[in-house]
Short mmCIF file of N, CA and C in Angstrom, two decimals:
data_model
loop_
_atom_site.label_atom_id
_atom_site.label_comp_id
_atom_site.label_asym_id
_atom_site.label_seq_id
_atom_site.Cartn_x
_atom_site.Cartn_y
_atom_site.Cartn_z
N ARG Y 12 -8.04 7.39 -15.72
CA ARG Y 12 -8.21 5.95 -15.50
C ARG Y 12 -9.24 5.72 -14.40
N ASP Y 13 -10.03 4.70 -14.60
CA ASP Y 13 -10.98 4.39 -13.54
C ASP Y 13 -10.30 3.52 -12.49
N ASN Y 14 -10.97 3.32 -11.38
CA ASN Y 14 -10.38 2.57 -10.26
C ASN Y 14 -10.05 1.14 -10.62
N THR Y 15 -10.88 0.51 -11.45
CA THR Y 15 -10.64 -0.88 -11.83
C THR Y 15 -9.35 -0.99 -12.63
N GLU Y 16 -9.16 -0.09 -13.58
CA GLU Y 16 -7.94 -0.10 -14.39
C GLU Y 16 -6.72 0.20 -13.52
N GLN Y 17 -6.85 1.20 -12.66
CA GLN Y 17 -5.74 1.57 -11.77
C GLN Y 17 -5.39 0.40 -10.84
N SER Y 18 -6.39 -0.27 -10.31
CA SER Y 18 -6.15 -1.42 -9.44
C SER Y 18 -5.43 -2.54 -10.19
N ALA Y 19 -5.82 -2.76 -11.43
CA ALA Y 19 -5.17 -3.80 -12.23
C ALA Y 19 -3.71 -3.45 -12.50
N ILE Y 20 -3.44 -2.19 -12.77
CA ILE Y 20 -2.07 -1.75 -13.01
C ILE Y 20 -1.23 -1.92 -11.75
N ILE Y 21 -1.78 -1.52 -10.62
CA ILE Y 21 -1.07 -1.67 -9.34
C ILE Y 21 -0.80 -3.13 -9.05
N ARG Y 22 -1.78 -3.98 -9.25
CA ARG Y 22 -1.63 -5.42 -8.99
C ARG Y 22 -0.55 -6.01 -9.90
N ALA Y 23 -0.55 -5.65 -11.18
CA ALA Y 23 0.45 -6.18 -12.11
C ALA Y 23 1.84 -5.70 -11.73
N THR Y 24 1.95 -4.44 -11.32
CA THR Y 24 3.24 -3.89 -10.90
C THR Y 24 3.74 -4.62 -9.65
N LEU Y 25 2.86 -4.81 -8.69
CA LEU Y 25 3.22 -5.49 -7.46
C LEU Y 25 3.59 -6.95 -7.71
N ASP Y 26 2.85 -7.62 -8.57
CA ASP Y 26 3.15 -9.02 -8.89
C ASP Y 26 4.51 -9.13 -9.59
N GLY Y 27 4.78 -8.20 -10.49
CA GLY Y 27 6.07 -8.19 -11.18
C GLY Y 27 7.21 -7.94 -10.21
N TYR Y 28 7.00 -7.01 -9.29
CA TYR Y 28 8.03 -6.72 -8.30
C TYR Y 28 8.24 -7.91 -7.37
N ARG Y 29 7.16 -8.52 -6.93
CA ARG Y 29 7.25 -9.68 -6.03
C ARG Y 29 8.11 -10.78 -6.66
N ALA Y 30 8.00 -10.96 -7.96
CA ALA Y 30 8.75 -12.00 -8.66
C ALA Y 30 10.26 -11.74 -8.62
N THR Y 31 10.67 -10.50 -8.37
CA THR Y 31 12.10 -10.18 -8.32
C THR Y 31 12.70 -10.44 -6.94
N LEU Y 32 11.85 -10.67 -5.94
CA LEU Y 32 12.32 -10.83 -4.57
C LEU Y 32 12.71 -12.28 -4.27
N ASP Y 33 13.64 -12.45 -3.31
CA ASP Y 33 13.95 -13.79 -2.84
C ASP Y 33 12.81 -14.26 -1.93
N ASP Y 34 12.92 -15.48 -1.45
CA ASP Y 34 11.83 -16.06 -0.64
C ASP Y 34 11.54 -15.22 0.61
N ILE Y 35 12.59 -14.77 1.28
CA ILE Y 35 12.38 -13.97 2.49
C ILE Y 35 11.73 -12.64 2.13
N GLY Y 36 12.17 -12.03 1.05
CA GLY Y 36 11.57 -10.76 0.61
C GLY Y 36 10.09 -10.92 0.29
N GLN Y 37 9.74 -12.01 -0.39
CA GLN Y 37 8.33 -12.26 -0.71
C GLN Y 37 7.52 -12.44 0.57
N GLN Y 38 8.09 -13.17 1.51
CA GLN Y 38 7.39 -13.40 2.77
C GLN Y 38 7.21 -12.08 3.53
N ILE Y 39 8.25 -11.26 3.56
CA ILE Y 39 8.16 -9.96 4.23
C ILE Y 39 7.08 -9.11 3.58
N LEU Y 40 7.05 -9.07 2.26
CA LEU Y 40 6.04 -8.28 1.54
C LEU Y 40 4.63 -8.72 1.92
N GLU Y 41 4.41 -10.01 1.98
CA GLU Y 41 3.09 -10.53 2.34
C GLU Y 41 2.73 -10.20 3.79
N LEU Y 42 3.71 -10.29 4.69
CA LEU Y 42 3.45 -10.00 6.10
C LEU Y 42 3.21 -8.51 6.34
N VAL Y 43 3.91 -7.66 5.60
CA VAL Y 43 3.64 -6.22 5.68
C VAL Y 43 2.21 -5.94 5.22
N ALA Y 44 1.81 -6.60 4.13
CA ALA Y 44 0.45 -6.42 3.62
C ALA Y 44 -0.59 -6.92 4.62
N ALA Y 45 -0.19 -7.86 5.48
CA ALA Y 45 -1.08 -8.39 6.52
C ALA Y 45 -1.01 -7.55 7.80
N HIS Y 46 -0.34 -6.39 7.72
CA HIS Y 46 -0.27 -5.42 8.82
C HIS Y 46 0.49 -5.93 10.04
N MET Y 47 1.48 -6.78 9.82
CA MET Y 47 2.30 -7.26 10.93
C MET Y 47 3.41 -6.25 11.20
N THR Y 48 3.88 -6.21 12.44
CA THR Y 48 4.95 -5.29 12.80
C THR Y 48 6.29 -5.86 12.34
N GLU Y 49 7.30 -4.99 12.28
CA GLU Y 49 8.64 -5.44 11.90
C GLU Y 49 9.14 -6.50 12.88
N ARG Y 50 8.86 -6.33 14.15
CA ARG Y 50 9.29 -7.29 15.16
C ARG Y 50 8.63 -8.66 14.92
N GLU Y 51 7.33 -8.64 14.63
CA GLU Y 51 6.62 -9.90 14.35
C GLU Y 51 7.18 -10.57 13.10
N ILE Y 52 7.43 -9.77 12.07
CA ILE Y 52 7.96 -10.29 10.82
C ILE Y 52 9.33 -10.91 11.06
N ALA Y 53 10.18 -10.23 11.82
CA ALA Y 53 11.53 -10.73 12.10
C ALA Y 53 11.49 -12.11 12.75
N LYS Y 54 10.58 -12.29 13.70
CA LYS Y 54 10.46 -13.59 14.37
C LYS Y 54 10.02 -14.67 13.40
N ILE Y 55 9.09 -14.34 12.52
CA ILE Y 55 8.56 -15.32 11.58
C ILE Y 55 9.61 -15.73 10.55
N VAL Y 56 10.32 -14.75 9.98
CA VAL Y 56 11.26 -15.08 8.90
C VAL Y 56 12.66 -15.44 9.41
N GLY Y 57 12.91 -15.17 10.69
CA GLY Y 57 14.17 -15.59 11.29
C GLY Y 57 15.36 -14.68 11.02
N ILE Y 58 15.09 -13.38 10.84
CA ILE Y 58 16.17 -12.41 10.71
C ILE Y 58 15.94 -11.29 11.71
N SER Y 59 16.92 -10.41 11.88
CA SER Y 59 16.81 -9.36 12.88
C SER Y 59 15.79 -8.29 12.50
N ASN Y 60 15.32 -7.56 13.51
CA ASN Y 60 14.40 -6.44 13.27
C ASN Y 60 15.04 -5.43 12.32
N VAL Y 61 16.35 -5.17 12.53
CA VAL Y 61 17.06 -4.20 11.70
C VAL Y 61 17.08 -4.67 10.24
N ALA Y 62 17.34 -5.95 10.03
CA ALA Y 62 17.36 -6.49 8.66
C ALA Y 62 15.99 -6.38 8.01
N VAL Y 63 14.94 -6.65 8.76
CA VAL Y 63 13.58 -6.51 8.24
C VAL Y 63 13.32 -5.06 7.87
N HIS Y 64 13.67 -4.15 8.76
CA HIS Y 64 13.46 -2.72 8.51
C HIS Y 64 14.17 -2.28 7.22
N LYS Y 65 15.43 -2.68 7.07
CA LYS Y 65 16.20 -2.30 5.88
C LYS Y 65 15.56 -2.83 4.61
N ARG Y 66 15.09 -4.07 4.67
CA ARG Y 66 14.43 -4.65 3.49
C ARG Y 66 13.14 -3.91 3.15
N ILE Y 67 12.36 -3.57 4.16
CA ILE Y 67 11.10 -2.86 3.92
C ILE Y 67 11.38 -1.48 3.33
N VAL Y 68 12.39 -0.78 3.84
CA VAL Y 68 12.74 0.53 3.29
C VAL Y 68 13.11 0.39 1.81
N LYS Y 69 13.93 -0.61 1.47
CA LYS Y 69 14.31 -0.82 0.07
C LYS Y 69 13.10 -1.15 -0.79
N MET Y 70 12.17 -1.94 -0.25
CA MET Y 70 10.96 -2.29 -1.00
C MET Y 70 10.13 -1.05 -1.28
N ARG Y 71 9.97 -0.20 -0.26
CA ARG Y 71 9.17 1.01 -0.45
C ARG Y 71 9.77 1.91 -1.50
N VAL Y 72 11.10 2.07 -1.48
CA VAL Y 72 11.78 2.90 -2.48
C VAL Y 72 11.56 2.31 -3.87
N ALA Y 73 11.76 1.00 -4.01
CA ALA Y 73 11.60 0.35 -5.31
C ALA Y 73 10.17 0.49 -5.82
N LEU Y 74 9.19 0.32 -4.94
CA LEU Y 74 7.80 0.42 -5.37
C LEU Y 74 7.42 1.85 -5.73
N GLU Y 75 7.98 2.83 -5.04
CA GLU Y 75 7.75 4.24 -5.41
C GLU Y 75 8.31 4.54 -6.79
N ILE Y 76 9.49 4.00 -7.07
CA ILE Y 76 10.10 4.19 -8.40
C ILE Y 76 9.23 3.56 -9.47
N LEU Y 77 8.76 2.35 -9.22
CA LEU Y 77 7.89 1.67 -10.19
C LEU Y 77 6.58 2.42 -10.39
N ARG Y 78 6.04 2.94 -9.30
CA ARG Y 78 4.78 3.67 -9.38
C ARG Y 78 4.93 4.96 -10.18
N ALA Y 79 6.06 5.60 -10.05
CA ALA Y 79 6.30 6.87 -10.74
C ALA Y 79 6.58 6.67 -12.23
N ALA Y 80 6.98 5.45 -12.59
CA ALA Y 80 7.35 5.18 -13.98
C ALA Y 80 6.15 5.15 -14.91
#
């Protein structure tokens, strides 16, 4: 696959995954993509650092599973 096709597949996978998230999850995903720290994200979305960390770990696992499929 060329890079354009691979990028399109990744984008479609990410968009599909984003649609499964609640509002806070979508916001966290966008803030992670914007290179914000877990502490910064926690302040913005109004949940604890630990809760943000747990959500990010679950997102990474889910995205790895989707990528491997």
